[in-house]
Coordinates of C-alpha atoms in Angstrom, one line a residue:
Chain A
M17 CA 27.3 -12.2 2.8
T18 CA 29.5 -14.7 1.1
D19 CA 27.4 -15.2 -2.1
S20 CA 26.7 -11.5 -2.9
A21 CA 25.8 -12.4 -6.8
N22 CA 22.8 -14.4 -5.7
A23 CA 20.6 -12.5 -4.2
Y24 CA 18.2 -15.5 -2.9
L25 CA 21.4 -17.6 -1.3
S26 CA 22.2 -14.4 0.5
L27 CA 18.8 -14.1 1.7
A28 CA 18.6 -17.6 3.0
E29 CA 22.0 -17.2 5.0
T30 CA 21.8 -17.1 8.6
T31 CA 24.0 -14.4 9.6
G32 CA 23.5 -13.4 12.9
H33 CA 20.9 -11.1 14.8
D34 CA 21.6 -7.9 13.5
D35 CA 21.5 -8.3 10.2
P36 CA 17.9 -7.2 9.0
R37 CA 16.5 -9.0 5.8
W38 CA 13.4 -8.3 4.0
A39 CA 12.3 -11.8 4.2
F40 CA 13.8 -13.4 6.9
G41 CA 16.1 -12.2 9.7
S42 CA 15.0 -10.1 12.4
G43 CA 12.2 -7.8 10.5
F44 CA 11.9 -4.5 8.7
E45 CA 13.6 -1.7 10.1
Q46 CA 12.1 1.2 11.0
Q47 CA 12.0 3.9 7.8
D48 CA 15.0 6.1 8.5
A49 CA 14.9 8.3 5.6
A50 CA 16.9 11.2 6.7
E51 CA 14.1 13.9 5.4
V52 CA 11.7 12.4 8.7
A53 CA 13.5 14.1 11.2
S54 CA 13.7 17.6 9.7
P55 CA 12.0 20.5 11.7
V56 CA 8.6 21.6 11.5
P57 CA 8.0 24.6 9.3
D58 CA 8.2 28.0 10.7
G59 CA 4.6 29.3 11.7
V60 CA 3.0 25.6 11.8
A61 CA 1.3 23.8 14.7
A62 CA 3.2 20.4 15.0
A63 CA -0.2 19.0 15.7
D64 CA -1.9 20.0 12.7
L65 CA 1.3 18.7 10.9
A66 CA 1.3 15.6 12.5
A67 CA -2.4 15.2 11.8
Y68 CA -2.3 15.8 8.1
C69 CA 0.6 13.4 7.7
L70 CA -1.5 10.7 9.6
M71 CA -4.5 11.6 6.8
L72 CA -2.3 11.0 4.0
G73 CA -0.5 8.2 5.5
D74 CA -3.6 6.6 6.5
D75 CA -5.2 7.0 2.7
A76 CA -2.5 4.9 1.4
L77 CA -2.0 2.7 3.8
L78 CA -5.5 1.5 4.2
A79 CA -6.0 1.9 0.0
G80 CA -2.8 -0.7 0.0
H81 CA -4.0 -2.6 2.5
R82 CA -7.6 -3.0 0.0
L83 CA -5.7 -3.7 -2.6
T84 CA -3.6 -6.7 -1.2
E85 CA -6.6 -8.6 -0.7
W86 CA -6.4 -9.5 -4.7
V87 CA -3.2 -11.3 -4.0
S88 CA -4.0 -14.9 -4.6
N89 CA -7.2 -14.0 -6.0
A90 CA -6.6 -11.9 -9.1
P91 CA -8.5 -12.8 -12.7
E92 CA -4.7 -13.2 -14.1
L93 CA -1.2 -13.3 -12.8
E94 CA -0.1 -10.6 -14.4
E95 CA -2.8 -8.4 -12.5
E96 CA -2.2 -9.8 -9.3
V97 CA 1.6 -8.7 -9.9
A98 CA 0.2 -5.3 -10.9
L99 CA -2.0 -4.5 -7.6
A100 CA 0.6 -6.0 -5.4
N101 CA 3.2 -3.6 -6.7
I102 CA 0.4 -0.8 -6.6
A103 CA 0.0 -1.7 -3.2
L104 CA 3.8 -1.4 -2.1
D105 CA 4.4 1.5 -3.4
L106 CA 1.2 3.2 -1.5
L107 CA 2.7 1.1 1.7
G108 CA 6.1 3.0 1.2
Q109 CA 4.4 6.3 1.0
A110 CA 2.2 5.7 4.2
R111 CA 5.5 4.4 6.1
V112 CA 7.6 7.9 5.4
L113 CA 4.5 9.6 6.4
L114 CA 3.7 7.8 9.4
A115 CA 7.2 8.3 10.0
R116 CA 6.8 12.0 9.9
A117 CA 3.5 12.3 11.8
G118 CA 5.4 10.0 15.2
H119 CA 8.7 12.2 14.7
V120 CA 6.3 15.5 14.8
E121 CA 4.3 14.4 17.6
G122 CA 7.1 13.4 19.8
A123 CA 5.5 11.1 21.8
G124 CA 7.6 8.1 21.1
R125 CA 5.3 6.2 18.5
D126 CA 6.8 5.0 15.5
E127 CA 5.4 3.9 12.2
D128 CA 4.4 0.3 13.4
T129 CA 2.8 1.6 16.5
L130 CA 0.7 4.1 14.5
A131 CA -0.3 1.8 11.7
Y132 CA -1.0 -1.7 14.4
L133 CA -2.0 -0.1 17.2
R134 CA -4.1 2.6 17.0
T135 CA -8.2 2.1 17.4
E136 CA -10.7 2.8 14.6
A137 CA -11.2 6.8 16.0
E138 CA -7.4 7.7 15.6
F139 CA -7.2 6.8 12.2
R140 CA -7.8 9.9 10.0
H141 CA -8.0 8.7 6.3
V142 CA -11.4 9.3 3.6
A143 CA -14.1 6.5 3.9
L144 CA -13.2 5.4 -0.2
A145 CA -9.8 4.0 1.1
E146 CA -11.5 1.3 3.4
Q147 CA -14.0 0.5 1.2
P148 CA -13.9 -3.4 0.4
D149 CA -14.4 -3.9 -3.3
D150 CA -15.5 -7.5 -2.3
L151 CA -13.3 -9.0 -4.9
D152 CA -15.7 -7.3 -8.0
F153 CA -12.5 -6.5 -10.2
G154 CA -14.8 -3.4 -11.7
R155 CA -15.3 -2.2 -8.4
C156 CA -11.3 -2.6 -7.5
V157 CA -10.9 -0.6 -10.7
A158 CA -13.1 2.4 -9.9
R159 CA -12.0 3.1 -6.4
L160 CA -8.3 2.8 -8.0
L161 CA -9.1 5.5 -10.7
V162 CA -10.5 7.7 -8.2
F163 CA -8.0 7.2 -5.6
S164 CA -5.3 8.1 -8.0
T165 CA -6.7 10.7 -9.8
W166 CA -7.3 12.5 -6.4
R167 CA -4.3 11.4 -5.0
L168 CA -1.9 12.1 -7.9
A169 CA -3.5 16.1 -7.8
L170 CA -2.9 16.3 -4.1
L171 CA 0.9 15.3 -4.8
H172 CA 1.3 17.2 -7.5
R173 CA 0.7 20.1 -5.8
L174 CA 2.5 19.0 -2.6
L175 CA 5.7 19.1 -4.6
G176 CA 6.2 22.5 -3.5
S177 CA 5.2 22.1 -0.1
A178 CA 6.9 24.1 2.7
D179 CA 7.7 20.5 4.7
P180 CA 10.4 18.7 3.2
V181 CA 9.0 15.4 4.2
L182 CA 5.6 15.9 2.4
A183 CA 7.5 17.4 -0.6
A184 CA 10.3 14.2 -0.8
V185 CA 7.3 12.4 -0.4
A186 CA 5.2 13.8 -3.5
G187 CA 8.8 14.0 -5.5
K188 CA 8.3 10.4 -5.5
G189 CA 4.5 9.7 -5.1
V190 CA 4.0 11.9 -8.4
K191 CA 5.9 9.2 -10.9
E192 CA 4.2 6.6 -8.7
V193 CA 0.7 7.6 -8.7
A194 CA 0.6 8.9 -12.2
Y195 CA 1.5 5.1 -13.0
H196 CA -1.1 3.5 -11.1
R197 CA -3.9 6.1 -12.3
D198 CA -2.9 5.1 -15.8
H199 CA -3.5 1.8 -14.9
A200 CA -6.8 2.1 -13.8
A201 CA -8.0 4.7 -16.7
R202 CA -6.7 1.7 -19.1
W203 CA -8.8 -0.8 -17.5
T204 CA -11.7 1.6 -17.3
L205 CA -11.4 2.0 -21.0
R206 CA -11.1 -1.7 -21.9
L207 CA -13.9 -2.7 -19.2
G208 CA -16.2 0.4 -20.1
D209 CA -16.0 0.0 -24.0
G210 CA -15.9 -3.8 -24.2
T211 CA -18.5 -6.4 -23.9
P212 CA -22.3 -5.5 -22.8
E213 CA -21.3 -7.4 -19.6
S214 CA -17.9 -5.5 -18.8
H215 CA -19.7 -2.4 -19.8
R216 CA -22.8 -2.9 -17.3
R217 CA -19.9 -4.0 -14.5
M218 CA -18.0 -1.1 -15.0
Q219 CA -20.8 1.6 -14.9
A220 CA -21.9 -0.4 -11.6
A221 CA -18.8 -0.2 -10.0
L222 CA -18.7 3.6 -10.9
E223 CA -22.4 4.1 -9.0
W224 CA -21.0 2.2 -6.1
V225 CA -17.7 4.1 -6.0
W226 CA -19.4 7.6 -6.5
P227 CA -21.0 8.3 -3.0
F228 CA -17.5 8.4 -1.5
V229 CA -16.0 11.0 -3.7
D230 CA -17.5 14.4 -2.7
E231 CA -15.7 13.5 0.9
L232 CA -12.5 13.7 -0.6
F233 CA -12.9 17.4 -1.7
R234 CA -14.2 18.5 1.8
P235 CA -11.0 20.5 3.9
S236 CA -10.8 19.5 7.5
D237 CA -9.8 22.5 10.0
E238 CA -6.3 21.3 9.7
E239 CA -5.9 20.7 5.8
R240 CA -7.2 24.5 5.7
R241 CA -4.9 26.0 8.2
L242 CA -1.8 24.2 6.8
A243 CA -2.7 25.2 3.2
A244 CA -2.9 28.7 3.9
A245 CA 1.2 28.1 5.4
G246 CA 2.2 26.7 2.3
V247 CA 2.4 23.1 3.8
A248 CA -0.5 21.2 2.7
V249 CA -2.9 21.4 0.0
D250 CA -6.9 22.3 0.6
P251 CA -8.6 19.6 -1.2
A252 CA -11.2 21.4 -2.6
Q253 CA -9.0 22.9 -5.0
V254 CA -8.2 19.9 -7.2
R255 CA -12.0 19.0 -7.5
A256 CA -11.4 20.7 -11.1
E257 CA -8.7 19.0 -12.1
F258 CA -10.4 15.5 -10.8
D259 CA -13.5 16.1 -12.4
A260 CA -11.5 16.7 -15.8
V261 CA -9.7 13.9 -15.6
L262 CA -12.7 11.5 -15.1
H263 CA -14.7 13.2 -17.8
E264 CA -11.6 12.3 -20.5
V265 CA -11.9 8.8 -19.2
L266 CA -15.6 7.8 -19.0
V267 CA -16.3 9.6 -22.4
R268 CA -13.6 7.5 -23.9
A269 CA -15.0 4.5 -22.0
T270 CA -18.5 5.0 -23.2
L271 CA -19.4 5.5 -19.6
T272 CA -21.8 7.6 -17.7
R273 CA -20.9 9.9 -15.1
P274 CA -23.1 8.6 -11.9
D275 CA -25.4 11.2 -10.3
R276 CA -25.2 10.0 -7.0
P277 CA -25.4 11.9 -4.0
G278 CA -22.3 11.6 -1.4
I279 CA -22.4 10.3 2.1
G280 CA -22.4 13.6 4.1
P281 CA -20.7 14.1 7.3
V282 CA -22.5 13.3 10.3
A283 CA -22.5 16.1 12.7
G284 CA -19.7 17.8 10.7
R285 CA -17.4 14.9 11.1
G286 CA -16.0 12.4 8.4
G287 CA -12.8 10.4 7.9
R288 CA -10.4 13.1 8.2
Q289 CA -12.0 13.7 12.0
G290 CA -12.0 9.8 12.7
L291 CA -15.7 9.0 12.0
H292 CA -15.4 6.1 9.6
T293 CA -18.0 3.3 8.3
E294 CA -18.5 0.3 9.5
K295 CA -16.0 -1.3 7.4
L296 CA -13.1 -0.2 9.4
G297 CA -13.1 -2.3 12.0
P298 CA -13.5 -5.6 10.2
L299 CA -10.0 -4.0 8.2
L300 CA -8.4 -3.4 11.3
A301 CA -9.0 -6.7 13.0
E302 CA -7.4 -8.0 10.2
M303 CA -4.5 -5.9 9.5
Q304 CA -3.4 -5.3 13.3
S305 CA -4.1 -9.1 14.2
V306 CA -0.3 -10.4 13.9
A307 CA 0.8 -7.4 15.9
R308 CA -1.8 -7.2 18.6
Q309 CA -1.4 -11.1 19.1
H310 CA 2.6 -11.0 19.3
P311 CA 3.3 -7.5 20.9
G312 CA 7.2 -6.6 20.2
A313 CA 7.7 -9.9 18.0
T314 CA 10.2 -9.5 15.4
W315 CA 10.8 -12.7 13.0
Chain B
M2 CA 42.3 10.4 1.1
V3 CA 43.2 6.4 0.6
S4 CA 40.8 5.2 3.2
A5 CA 37.8 7.6 1.6
A6 CA 38.5 5.9 -1.7
A7 CA 38.5 2.3 -0.1
A8 CA 35.5 3.2 1.3
R9 CA 33.8 4.4 -1.6
A10 CA 34.9 1.7 -3.6
A11 CA 33.7 -1.0 -1.2
A12 CA 30.0 0.8 -1.1
A13 CA 30.3 0.8 -5.1
A14 CA 30.6 -2.7 -5.4
V15 CA 27.6 -4.3 -3.6
V16 CA 25.2 -5.4 -5.9
D17 CA 21.5 -4.7 -5.9
P18 CA 19.4 -7.6 -4.5
E19 CA 16.7 -7.9 -6.7
M20 CA 19.0 -7.2 -10.2
P21 CA 22.3 -8.5 -9.1
M22 CA 23.9 -8.1 -12.3
L23 CA 24.1 -4.4 -11.2
T24 CA 26.1 -2.7 -8.3
I25 CA 24.1 0.2 -6.5
A26 CA 26.6 2.6 -8.0
D27 CA 25.6 1.2 -11.3
L28 CA 21.8 1.9 -10.6
G29 CA 22.3 5.2 -9.4
I30 CA 21.0 4.7 -5.6
L31 CA 24.6 5.4 -4.0
R32 CA 24.6 8.8 -3.7
E33 CA 27.3 9.5 -1.4
V34 CA 30.0 8.2 0.7
T35 CA 32.1 10.1 3.1
E36 CA 34.7 8.9 5.4
R37 CA 36.5 10.9 8.2
G38 CA 38.7 9.6 10.8
G39 CA 37.7 6.2 10.0
A40 CA 33.9 6.8 10.4
V41 CA 32.1 6.6 7.2
S42 CA 28.4 7.5 6.0
V43 CA 27.2 6.1 3.5
T44 CA 23.9 8.0 1.8
I45 CA 21.7 5.8 -0.6
T46 CA 18.2 6.4 -2.2
P47 CA 15.5 4.3 -2.6
T48 CA 14.2 3.6 -6.1
Y49 CA 10.5 3.2 -5.1
S50 CA 9.0 4.4 -2.3
G51 CA 8.2 1.0 -1.3
C52 CA 11.3 -0.8 -2.3
P53 CA 11.7 -4.1 0.0
A54 CA 15.5 -4.4 -0.6
V55 CA 16.4 -1.1 1.1
D56 CA 16.6 -3.1 4.2
A57 CA 19.1 -5.7 2.6
I58 CA 20.9 -3.0 0.7
R59 CA 21.7 -1.0 3.8
A60 CA 22.8 -4.4 5.4
D61 CA 24.8 -5.5 2.7
V62 CA 26.7 -1.7 2.4
R63 CA 27.3 -2.5 6.3
A64 CA 28.7 -5.6 5.7
A65 CA 31.0 -4.8 2.7
L66 CA 32.6 -1.9 4.5
A67 CA 33.2 -4.2 7.9
A68 CA 35.0 -6.4 5.2
A69 CA 36.9 -3.4 4.2
G70 CA 37.9 -3.1 7.5
F71 CA 35.6 0.2 8.5
A72 CA 34.1 -0.9 11.8
A73 CA 32.3 2.5 12.5
V74 CA 29.5 2.9 9.2
E75 CA 26.4 4.7 9.4
V76 CA 24.0 4.4 6.2
R77 CA 21.3 7.0 5.6
T78 CA 18.5 7.0 3.1
V79 CA 17.5 10.0 1.3
L80 CA 14.3 10.8 -0.4
A81 CA 15.1 13.7 -2.8
P82 CA 16.0 14.4 -4.9
P83 CA 14.0 11.5 -6.1
W84 CA 15.7 8.4 -8.0
S85 CA 15.1 8.5 -11.8
T86 CA 16.5 5.8 -14.4
D87 CA 18.5 8.5 -15.8
W88 CA 20.9 7.9 -13.0
I89 CA 21.6 4.2 -14.5
T90 CA 24.9 4.7 -15.4
E91 CA 26.2 3.7 -19.3
D92 CA 28.2 0.7 -17.9
G93 CA 25.0 -0.3 -16.0
R94 CA 23.3 -0.2 -18.9
R95 CA 25.4 -2.5 -20.7
K96 CA 25.1 -5.0 -18.0
L97 CA 21.3 -5.0 -18.0
A98 CA 21.3 -5.4 -22.1
A99 CA 23.9 -8.2 -21.1
A100 CA 22.0 -10.2 -18.7
G101 CA 18.5 -10.4 -21.2
V102 CA 16.7 -7.2 -19.3
A103 CA 16.1 -4.1 -21.7
P104 CA 17.6 -1.0 -20.3
P105 CA 15.3 2.1 -19.7
G106 CA 15.3 5.0 -22.4
P107 CA 15.7 8.6 -21.5
A108 CA 12.8 9.3 -18.2
A109 CA 9.9 11.9 -19.6
P110 CA 10.8 15.4 -18.4
R111 CA 8.4 16.7 -15.4
P112 CA 5.4 18.2 -17.1
A113 CA 5.1 22.0 -16.3
G114 CA 1.0 21.5 -15.9
P115 CA -0.9 18.8 -14.4
V116 CA 0.2 15.3 -15.4
P117 CA -1.4 14.0 -18.2
L118 CA -3.4 10.7 -18.8
T119 CA -1.7 7.9 -21.2
L120 CA -4.6 6.0 -22.2
V121 CA -2.9 4.3 -24.8
P122 CA 0.9 2.9 -24.3
P123 CA 3.2 5.3 -26.3
A124 CA 5.0 4.1 -28.9
S125 CA 8.1 2.5 -27.5
A126 CA 11.7 1.9 -28.6
V127 CA 12.4 -0.6 -26.5
R128 CA 14.5 -3.2 -28.2
C129 CA 14.7 -6.9 -27.7
P130 CA 17.8 -7.6 -25.5
R131 CA 18.5 -11.0 -26.9
C132 CA 18.2 -10.4 -30.7
G133 CA 17.9 -6.7 -30.8
A134 CA 14.7 -6.5 -32.8
A135 CA 12.3 -3.3 -32.2
D136 CA 9.6 -4.9 -32.5
T137 CA 8.6 -5.6 -28.9
V138 CA 5.3 -5.2 -27.4
E139 CA 4.5 -4.8 -23.5
L140 CA 2.7 -7.9 -22.0
S141 CA 2.5 -6.0 -18.5
R142 CA 3.3 -3.1 -17.3
F143 CA 4.4 -4.4 -13.7
G144 CA 7.1 -7.1 -13.9
P145 CA 8.7 -9.0 -11.3
T146 CA 10.1 -6.0 -9.4
A147 CA 8.9 -2.8 -8.9
C148 CA 11.6 -1.3 -11.6
T149 CA 10.4 -3.3 -14.2
A150 CA 8.2 -4.2 -17.0
L151 CA 7.4 -7.3 -19.2
R152 CA 7.7 -7.3 -23.0
R153 CA 7.8 -9.6 -25.6
C154 CA 9.7 -9.6 -28.7
R155 CA 7.9 -10.2 -31.8
A156 CA 10.8 -11.3 -33.8
C157 CA 12.2 -13.6 -31.8
A158 CA 9.0 -14.4 -29.7
E159 CA 11.2 -14.5 -26.2
P160 CA 9.8 -12.6 -23.5
F161 CA 12.0 -10.3 -21.7
E162 CA 12.4 -7.8 -18.8
H163 CA 12.6 -4.0 -19.3
V164 CA 13.3 -1.6 -16.7
K165 CA 10.6 1.3 -16.8
E166 CA 11.7 5.0 -17.5
L167 CA 11.1 6.7 -14.1

């Protein structure tokens, strides 16, 4: 570190093997927030807590990954920066949550192992998070509006979680996801109350996303047990808040709330139980390709 | 005590990699420095969850303390309490403005109930860091770093970064 006043110069230095850099050097350090090693709260099954951290972490990881598909494809440079920043916030939340899941599980899996070496059925996210928008900007906005409205309501309630990691992730995440939600809501307004073509496409995007809404409010067994222990949120409890926010946005945007049935659980199983749509396989194939082709590689 | 003060001073002088006009003490992300028998523990907190500069900051803190003669250095990251732009020091705000970056106003207090939507950008008191005019407009809510937004001054027509209130 000879010239700390110039960030780019110091990044490009060759300073040895023990000098991790975010852009060059030996690779990312593991997420090491002090809270991650906190003990499991009393009266809580470690397996439940690990599963719940995976659920919220996987939601953020996959929704963030979908947003990064817009990098180099966004309609304008500012929007590309916006979507990449939102993805980065979600990735940051995912890293802490996966690290916590790995710590609580106690089997030696770290955040990278969990992100890059699990198979489809081991992921616990909702179907919404994995849906590709096929670079249709209206779909991107609709998915982000639904996702961030739902996640903000969850995080807001997790501020008082008995688990210090969930409370800490919520403490930072509430501010971040509120900003994401405002971004999506303003685009919904602009497109819905814009030209006839933008209105038509925004309405079509809402119709596309709507079948994935109901699952967001369907509690898993783990969530029910953890909510009773003051650790998790029963997602059914945030439906009213979600509906009120969506109503406010859609009315202002001259859009119509879709009337479409949700995709149902299959034999009682959905994303939270590891049963996903056909969209997940190709996503994981891409997201995990480098880690699987070069096991243990750092750079 | 001399040693603890030296450790604190060395850590506090580390600059932020993304906003190099600020030290990590100016930015308010340096939470604690303790020293016992030559072993130093430094506690930092990230600005945003996904802040990509944290690894670089950790490395820079270790290097700065090594240069100050401390061999045993631990750098801890804590998430709670969450960082707020209210933690940027007055000195830091002056340095931001001098570098052409508008400093943040006071962060909004946490609402008691659900977080309200803001569908229309609120009236802003952000002044142009170049000419001081109050007539500025937001160009993009997301700037080149997670902490900043992009604005433009209608008086002098120059674009500038603004550290958004968090």
